[in-house]
Amino acid sequence: MTQFTFCTLKYIIKSGDHAMKAVQVVAFGHAAEVVKLNEVPDVGSPGPNEVVVAVEAAPINNSDFMIIAGRYGYLPSPPATLGIEGVGRVVAAGAQVRNLKEGDRTLIPFTVPTWTERVKFTASWQRPLPDNADVRQLSMIAVNPATAYLLLTDFVKIPRGGWVIQNGANSATARAVIAIAKSLELKTVNIVRREEVVDEVKAIGGDVVLVDGPGLAKRVANETGGAPILLALDVVGGTSTLNLMNCLAPKAVLVIYSAMSGQPFSGSALSVIFNEVSVRGFWLGHWGRTATDEALARMYDHLVPMVASGAISAPVLGSYRLEDFSQAIAQAAPFKGKVIFTPG
């Protein structure tokens, strides 16, 4: 009997046909009214190419709130388990799985809902994660650092020593942008909305940190010596988008990947027409649908060591059991830091 078969049988004996807990959206609306802790069928034993993973940590993201409210690019049919990323331990592996084994910690694909006790998925690009890393930080790799990596590598080829500008610079994705830009030998101009976070963003490596507002383009030019900026990353929307656009060089690209202000973005027709500035959108969901295993592995090979070393990190406000989902969601709602479910 192979090790894989033994692991699978042991998992079947342990799990049987029991139910497990999952935090689910039962209708779209206000989180306090439509999010429930339900019993759902266990995932069962793995197929030949599948693994069963016990979820160790799964964060709450802004995307989860958008799904709950019914305003996201993809909406499941309620009742549906929430959560778009996480990590866990392999408790059973199919006979043909070679890249993971029982006991390995692994990333859960961002297509698999994670606010539950166990998940099952096809093991393709996944590799074992380091055991000595902070599991809560590892659980946040698949969305924000992945988005940051792709924003920096998929739109513009920036020469070493070149500049990138971004707003919302104290957000989780923006923090990852700062770290990844350094690993790619790029410099960052970081725009924030509050004076009190300037020193915080400088402390995590932001090369230039400025408060958004009038005259931003002139202030940025003074700080960078008038260096051309070919890429802007917009997470805020509203007039902040226009302020970023005014800082860009001809033929630059502005990428919009969220709208935290909730306001329609403002732009400059003159920049688009005469400076040929392009405006693009990015959603990880679109990228993930067509991404190859090789592209996923290459990205995570770059990101995992950075998270394990602490080069990429996000502030964590607290950890909660699934049973305490109401408190977890309430603490996560103001977006002052990350809240993590730890089902185990």
CSV table of C-alpha atoms in Angstrom, one decimal:
chain,number,residue,atom,x,y,z
A,1,MET,CA,0.0,0.0,0.0
A,2,THR,CA,1.5,3.4,-1.0
A,3,GLN,CA,1.9,6.3,1.4
A,4,PHE,CA,-0.7,8.3,-0.6
A,5,THR,CA,-3.3,5.5,-0.4
A,6,PHE,CA,-2.7,5.1,3.3
A,7,CYS,CA,-3.2,8.9,3.8
A,8,THR,CA,-6.4,8.8,1.9
A,9,LEU,CA,-7.8,5.8,3.8
A,10,LYS,CA,-6.8,7.4,7.1
A,11,TYR,CA,-8.6,10.6,6.1
A,12,ILE,CA,-11.8,8.7,5.1
A,13,ILE,CA,-11.8,6.8,8.4
A,14,LYS,CA,-11.4,10.1,10.3
A,15,SER,CA,-13.8,12.2,8.3
A,16,GLY,CA,-16.5,9.7,7.2
A,17,ASP,CA,-19.6,11.4,6.0
A,18,HIS,CA,-19.7,14.1,8.8
A,19,ALA,CA,-20.6,17.7,8.2
A,20,MET,CA,-18.2,20.5,8.8
A,21,LYS,CA,-18.7,24.2,9.6
A,22,ALA,CA,-18.6,27.0,7.0
A,23,VAL,CA,-19.2,30.8,7.2
A,24,GLN,CA,-21.6,31.4,4.3
A,25,VAL,CA,-23.6,34.2,2.6
A,26,VAL,CA,-27.2,33.2,2.5
A,27,ALA,CA,-28.5,36.2,0.6
A,28,PHE,CA,-26.9,39.5,-0.6
A,29,GLY,CA,-27.2,42.5,1.7
A,30,HIS,CA,-25.8,43.7,5.0
A,31,ALA,CA,-23.2,41.3,6.5
A,32,ALA,CA,-24.9,41.3,10.0
A,33,GLU,CA,-28.1,40.0,8.4
A,34,VAL,CA,-26.9,37.7,5.6
A,35,VAL,CA,-23.8,35.9,6.8
A,36,LYS,CA,-24.3,32.7,8.8
A,37,LEU,CA,-22.3,29.8,10.3
A,38,ASN,CA,-23.8,26.7,8.7
A,39,GLU,CA,-23.1,23.0,8.6
A,40,VAL,CA,-22.1,21.8,5.2
A,41,PRO,CA,-21.2,18.3,3.8
A,42,ASP,CA,-17.6,17.3,4.3
A,43,VAL,CA,-15.4,17.5,1.2
A,44,GLY,CA,-14.9,13.7,1.2
A,45,SER,CA,-11.8,11.8,0.0
A,46,PRO,CA,-9.5,13.2,-2.7
A,47,GLY,CA,-9.5,12.1,-6.3
A,48,PRO,CA,-6.2,10.8,-7.9
A,49,ASN,CA,-4.9,14.4,-8.5
A,50,GLU,CA,-6.5,16.1,-5.5
A,51,VAL,CA,-5.6,17.0,-2.0
A,52,VAL,CA,-7.8,17.6,1.1
A,53,VAL,CA,-6.5,20.5,3.2
A,54,ALA,CA,-7.4,21.5,6.7
A,55,VAL,CA,-7.7,25.3,6.7
A,56,GLU,CA,-5.3,26.9,9.1
A,57,ALA,CA,-5.8,30.6,8.3
A,58,ALA,CA,-8.1,32.5,6.0
A,59,PRO,CA,-8.2,36.3,5.9
A,60,ILE,CA,-11.2,38.7,5.4
A,61,ASN,CA,-10.7,40.8,2.3
A,62,ASN,CA,-12.5,43.8,0.9
A,63,SER,CA,-13.7,41.5,-1.9
A,64,ASP,CA,-15.6,39.4,0.7
A,65,PHE,CA,-17.6,42.4,1.7
A,66,MET,CA,-18.3,43.2,-1.9
A,67,ILE,CA,-19.5,39.7,-2.5
A,68,ILE,CA,-21.7,39.9,0.6
A,69,ALA,CA,-23.2,43.1,-0.6
A,70,GLY,CA,-23.8,41.6,-4.1
A,71,ARG,CA,-21.4,44.1,-5.8
A,72,TYR,CA,-18.5,42.0,-6.9
A,73,GLY,CA,-17.4,40.9,-10.4
A,74,TYR,CA,-18.3,37.3,-9.5
A,75,LEU,CA,-21.2,36.3,-7.3
A,76,PRO,CA,-21.9,32.8,-6.1
A,77,SER,CA,-25.4,31.4,-5.7
A,78,PRO,CA,-26.4,31.5,-2.0
A,79,PRO,CA,-26.0,29.8,0.3
A,80,ALA,CA,-22.3,29.9,-0.5
A,81,THR,CA,-19.1,29.6,1.5
A,82,LEU,CA,-17.1,32.8,1.6
A,83,GLY,CA,-13.3,33.5,1.6
A,84,ILE,CA,-11.0,33.9,-1.4
A,85,GLU,CA,-7.6,32.9,0.0
A,86,GLY,CA,-5.9,30.9,2.7
A,87,VAL,CA,-3.5,28.3,3.8
A,88,GLY,CA,-3.7,24.9,5.4
A,89,ARG,CA,-2.2,21.4,6.0
A,90,VAL,CA,-2.7,18.5,3.6
A,91,VAL,CA,-4.6,15.8,5.4
A,92,ALA,CA,-5.0,13.5,2.4
A,93,ALA,CA,-3.4,13.3,-1.0
A,94,GLY,CA,-4.6,11.4,-4.1
A,95,ALA,CA,-2.4,8.6,-5.5
A,96,GLN,CA,-1.1,10.7,-8.4
A,97,VAL,CA,-0.1,13.8,-6.4
A,98,ARG,CA,3.6,14.3,-6.4
A,99,ASN,CA,4.1,17.9,-5.4
A,100,LEU,CA,2.4,17.7,-2.0
A,101,LYS,CA,2.2,15.1,0.7
A,102,GLU,CA,0.3,14.7,4.0
A,103,GLY,CA,1.5,17.2,6.6
A,104,ASP,CA,2.6,19.8,4.1
A,105,ARG,CA,1.4,23.4,4.5
A,106,THR,CA,0.2,24.8,1.2
A,107,LEU,CA,-1.6,27.7,-0.4
A,108,ILE,CA,-5.2,27.2,-1.3
A,109,PRO,CA,-6.1,28.4,-4.8
A,110,PHE,CA,-8.1,31.7,-4.8
A,111,THR,CA,-10.9,30.0,-6.6
A,112,VAL,CA,-11.6,27.8,-3.5
A,113,PRO,CA,-13.7,29.3,-0.7
A,114,THR,CA,-11.8,29.2,2.5
A,115,TRP,CA,-14.0,30.2,5.5
A,116,THR,CA,-14.5,26.6,6.4
A,117,GLU,CA,-12.7,23.7,8.1
A,118,ARG,CA,-11.5,21.7,5.1
A,119,VAL,CA,-11.2,22.2,1.3
A,120,LYS,CA,-10.4,19.9,-1.6
A,121,PHE,CA,-8.8,20.9,-4.9
A,122,THR,CA,-6.6,19.7,-7.7
A,123,ALA,CA,-2.9,20.0,-6.8
A,124,SER,CA,-1.1,21.5,-9.7
A,125,TRP,CA,1.3,24.4,-9.1
A,126,GLN,CA,1.1,24.2,-5.3
A,127,ARG,CA,4.3,23.5,-3.4
A,128,PRO,CA,5.1,23.0,0.3
A,129,LEU,CA,5.3,26.3,2.3
A,130,PRO,CA,8.0,26.9,4.9
A,131,ASP,CA,6.9,25.8,8.4
A,132,ASN,CA,8.8,28.5,10.2
A,133,ALA,CA,6.9,31.4,8.6
A,134,ASP,CA,3.9,33.2,10.2
A,135,VAL,CA,0.9,31.3,9.0
A,136,ARG,CA,-1.3,34.4,9.1
A,137,GLN,CA,1.0,36.3,6.8
A,138,LEU,CA,1.2,33.2,4.5
A,139,SER,CA,-2.6,33.1,4.3
A,140,MET,CA,-2.6,36.6,2.7
A,141,ILE,CA,-0.2,35.8,-0.3
A,142,ALA,CA,-2.8,34.8,-2.9
A,143,VAL,CA,-4.7,38.1,-3.3
A,144,ASN,CA,-2.9,41.3,-2.3
A,145,PRO,CA,0.8,40.4,-2.9
A,146,ALA,CA,-0.2,38.5,-6.1
A,147,THR,CA,-2.1,41.6,-7.3
A,148,ALA,CA,0.9,43.8,-6.4
A,149,TYR,CA,3.3,41.6,-8.3
A,150,LEU,CA,1.1,41.5,-11.4
A,151,LEU,CA,0.5,45.3,-11.4
A,152,LEU,CA,4.3,45.8,-11.4
A,153,THR,CA,5.1,43.2,-14.0
A,154,ASP,CA,2.2,42.8,-16.5
A,155,PHE,CA,1.5,46.3,-17.8
A,156,VAL,CA,4.7,48.3,-18.2
A,157,LYS,CA,8.4,47.3,-18.6
A,158,ILE,CA,10.0,49.7,-16.2
A,159,PRO,CA,13.8,50.0,-16.3
A,160,ARG,CA,15.8,49.3,-13.1
A,161,GLY,CA,15.8,52.4,-11.0
A,162,GLY,CA,12.6,53.6,-12.6
A,163,TRP,CA,9.6,55.1,-10.7
A,164,VAL,CA,6.1,53.8,-10.0
A,165,ILE,CA,3.4,56.0,-8.3
A,166,GLN,CA,0.5,54.7,-6.3
A,167,ASN,CA,-2.2,56.0,-4.0
A,168,GLY,CA,-3.7,54.4,-0.9
A,169,ALA,CA,-0.1,53.6,0.0
A,170,ASN,CA,-0.9,52.3,3.5
A,171,SER,CA,-3.2,49.6,2.1
A,172,ALA,CA,-2.2,45.9,2.2
A,173,THR,CA,-1.7,45.7,-1.6
A,174,ALA,CA,0.2,49.0,-1.7
A,175,ARG,CA,2.5,47.7,1.1
A,176,ALA,CA,3.3,44.7,-1.0
A,177,VAL,CA,3.9,47.0,-4.0
A,178,ILE,CA,6.6,48.8,-2.0
A,179,ALA,CA,8.4,45.5,-1.1
A,180,ILE,CA,8.1,43.9,-4.5
A,181,ALA,CA,9.2,47.1,-6.3
A,182,LYS,CA,12.4,47.0,-4.2
A,183,SER,CA,13.0,43.4,-5.1
A,184,LEU,CA,12.7,44.5,-8.8
A,185,GLU,CA,15.0,47.5,-8.2
A,186,LEU,CA,12.2,50.0,-8.8
A,187,LYS,CA,11.4,53.2,-6.8
A,188,THR,CA,8.0,54.1,-5.4
A,189,VAL,CA,6.1,57.4,-5.0
A,190,ASN,CA,3.5,56.7,-2.4
A,191,ILE,CA,0.4,58.9,-2.0
A,192,VAL,CA,-1.6,58.8,1.2
A,193,ARG,CA,-4.7,60.6,2.4
A,194,ARG,CA,-3.6,61.3,6.0
A,195,GLU,CA,-0.5,63.0,7.3
A,196,GLU,CA,-0.3,60.6,10.2
A,197,VAL,CA,0.5,57.6,8.1
A,198,VAL,CA,3.4,59.3,6.2
A,199,ASP,CA,6.1,58.1,8.6
A,200,GLU,CA,4.6,54.6,8.7
A,201,VAL,CA,4.8,54.2,4.9
A,202,LYS,CA,8.4,55.6,4.9
A,203,ALA,CA,9.3,53.0,7.6
A,204,ILE,CA,8.2,50.1,5.4
A,205,GLY,CA,10.4,51.4,2.5
A,206,GLY,CA,8.4,53.9,0.5
A,207,ASP,CA,11.0,56.1,-1.3
A,208,VAL,CA,8.8,59.1,-1.5
A,209,VAL,CA,5.6,59.6,0.6
A,210,LEU,CA,3.3,62.5,0.1
A,211,VAL,CA,-0.2,63.5,1.1
A,212,ASP,CA,-2.7,63.7,-1.7
A,213,GLY,CA,-4.1,67.1,-2.7
A,214,PRO,CA,-3.6,70.2,-4.8
A,215,GLY,CA,-0.3,70.6,-6.6
A,216,LEU,CA,0.6,66.9,-6.3
A,217,ALA,CA,2.3,66.7,-9.7
A,218,LYS,CA,4.7,69.6,-8.8
A,219,ARG,CA,5.5,68.1,-5.4
A,220,VAL,CA,6.2,64.7,-7.0
A,221,ALA,CA,8.5,66.2,-9.6
A,222,ASN,CA,10.4,68.0,-6.9
A,223,GLU,CA,10.9,64.8,-5.0
A,224,THR,CA,11.9,62.7,-8.0
A,225,GLY,CA,14.0,65.2,-9.8
A,226,GLY,CA,11.5,65.3,-12.6
A,227,ALA,CA,12.1,61.6,-13.5
A,228,PRO,CA,9.5,60.1,-15.9
A,229,ILE,CA,6.9,58.0,-14.2
A,230,LEU,CA,5.5,55.3,-16.6
A,231,LEU,CA,3.1,53.4,-14.2
A,232,ALA,CA,0.5,54.6,-11.8
A,233,LEU,CA,-1.6,52.3,-9.6
A,234,ASP,CA,-5.0,53.5,-8.4
A,235,VAL,CA,-6.8,51.9,-5.5
A,236,VAL,CA,-8.8,55.0,-4.4
A,237,GLY,CA,-10.8,56.5,-7.3
A,238,GLY,CA,-12.4,59.9,-7.2
A,239,THR,CA,-10.2,62.9,-7.7
A,240,SER,CA,-7.2,60.9,-6.6
A,241,THR,CA,-7.1,59.2,-9.9
A,242,LEU,CA,-6.8,62.5,-11.7
A,243,ASN,CA,-4.0,63.6,-9.4
A,244,LEU,CA,-2.1,60.4,-10.3
A,245,MET,CA,-2.7,60.9,-14.0
A,246,ASN,CA,-1.2,64.4,-13.8
A,247,CYS,CA,2.1,62.9,-12.5
A,248,LEU,CA,2.6,60.6,-15.5
A,249,ALA,CA,5.0,60.8,-18.4
A,250,PRO,CA,3.8,60.5,-22.0
A,251,LYS,CA,2.7,57.0,-23.0
A,252,ALA,CA,2.4,56.0,-19.4
A,253,VAL,CA,-0.2,53.6,-18.0
A,254,LEU,CA,-2.6,54.1,-15.2
A,255,VAL,CA,-4.1,50.9,-13.7
A,256,ILE,CA,-7.2,51.0,-11.7
A,257,TYR,CA,-7.6,47.9,-9.4
A,258,SER,CA,-10.1,49.0,-6.8
A,259,ALA,CA,-12.2,52.0,-5.8
A,260,MET,CA,-11.9,52.4,-2.0
A,261,SER,CA,-13.4,55.9,-2.0
A,262,GLY,CA,-16.6,54.5,-3.6
A,263,GLN,CA,-16.5,57.5,-6.0
A,264,PRO,CA,-16.3,57.4,-9.8
A,265,PHE,CA,-12.8,58.1,-10.9
A,266,SER,CA,-11.8,61.5,-12.5
A,267,GLY,CA,-9.4,61.7,-15.3
A,268,SER,CA,-7.8,64.1,-17.8
A,269,ALA,CA,-9.0,63.9,-21.4
A,270,LEU,CA,-5.9,66.1,-22.3
A,271,SER,CA,-3.5,63.5,-20.8
A,272,VAL,CA,-5.2,60.7,-22.7
A,273,ILE,CA,-5.3,62.6,-26.0
A,274,PHE,CA,-2.1,64.6,-26.1
A,275,ASN,CA,0.2,62.5,-23.8
A,276,GLU,CA,-1.3,59.2,-24.9
A,277,VAL,CA,-1.7,58.0,-21.3
A,278,SER,CA,-3.6,54.7,-21.1
A,279,VAL,CA,-6.2,53.8,-18.5
A,280,ARG,CA,-6.4,50.0,-17.7
A,281,GLY,CA,-8.3,47.9,-15.3
A,282,PHE,CA,-7.1,44.9,-13.4
A,283,TRP,CA,-9.0,42.1,-11.6
A,284,LEU,CA,-7.2,39.1,-10.3
A,285,GLY,CA,-10.2,37.0,-11.1
A,286,HIS,CA,-9.7,37.6,-14.8
A,287,TRP,CA,-6.0,36.9,-14.7
A,288,GLY,CA,-6.5,33.7,-12.7
A,289,ARG,CA,-8.9,32.2,-15.3
A,290,THR,CA,-6.2,32.1,-18.0
A,291,ALA,CA,-3.0,31.9,-15.9
A,292,THR,CA,-0.9,28.8,-16.6
A,293,ASP,CA,0.5,26.6,-13.8
A,294,GLU,CA,4.0,27.9,-14.8
A,295,ALA,CA,2.9,31.5,-14.4
A,296,LEU,CA,1.4,30.8,-11.0
A,297,ALA,CA,4.4,28.9,-9.8
A,298,ARG,CA,6.8,31.6,-11.0
A,299,MET,CA,4.8,34.3,-9.2
A,300,TYR,CA,4.5,32.4,-5.9
A,301,ASP,CA,8.2,31.4,-6.1
A,302,HIS,CA,8.9,35.2,-6.0
A,303,LEU,CA,6.4,36.0,-3.3
A,304,VAL,CA,6.6,33.2,-0.8
A,305,PRO,CA,10.2,33.8,0.3
A,306,MET,CA,9.4,37.5,0.7
A,307,VAL,CA,6.5,36.8,2.9
A,308,ALA,CA,8.4,34.1,4.9
A,309,SER,CA,11.2,36.6,5.5
A,310,GLY,CA,8.9,39.4,6.6
A,311,ALA,CA,9.8,41.6,3.6
A,312,ILE,CA,6.0,41.5,2.7
A,313,SER,CA,3.7,41.8,5.6
A,314,ALA,CA,0.3,43.3,6.5
A,315,PRO,CA,-0.9,44.4,10.0
A,316,VAL,CA,-3.1,41.8,11.6
A,317,LEU,CA,-5.8,43.1,14.0
A,318,GLY,CA,-6.9,39.7,15.3
A,319,SER,CA,-7.6,36.1,14.7
A,320,TYR,CA,-11.0,34.4,15.2
A,321,ARG,CA,-12.6,31.0,15.1
A,322,LEU,CA,-15.4,30.4,12.6
A,323,GLU,CA,-17.9,30.5,15.4
A,324,ASP,CA,-16.9,34.1,16.2
A,325,PHE,CA,-17.6,35.3,12.6
A,326,SER,CA,-19.8,38.2,13.7
A,327,GLN,CA,-17.0,39.8,15.8
A,328,ALA,CA,-14.4,39.0,13.1
A,329,ILE,CA,-16.5,40.7,10.3
A,330,ALA,CA,-17.3,43.7,12.5
A,331,GLN,CA,-13.6,44.2,13.3
A,332,ALA,CA,-12.6,43.9,9.6
A,333,ALA,CA,-15.2,46.3,8.3
A,334,PRO,CA,-13.3,49.6,8.9
A,335,PHE,CA,-10.3,48.3,6.9
A,336,LYS,CA,-7.8,49.3,9.6
A,337,GLY,CA,-5.8,46.0,9.3
A,338,LYS,CA,-6.4,42.4,8.5
A,339,VAL,CA,-8.6,40.0,10.4
A,340,ILE,CA,-7.9,36.3,10.0
A,341,PHE,CA,-10.1,33.2,10.5
A,342,THR,CA,-8.2,30.3,12.1
A,343,PRO,CA,-10.6,27.4,11.9
A,344,GLY,CA,-8.2,24.9,13.6
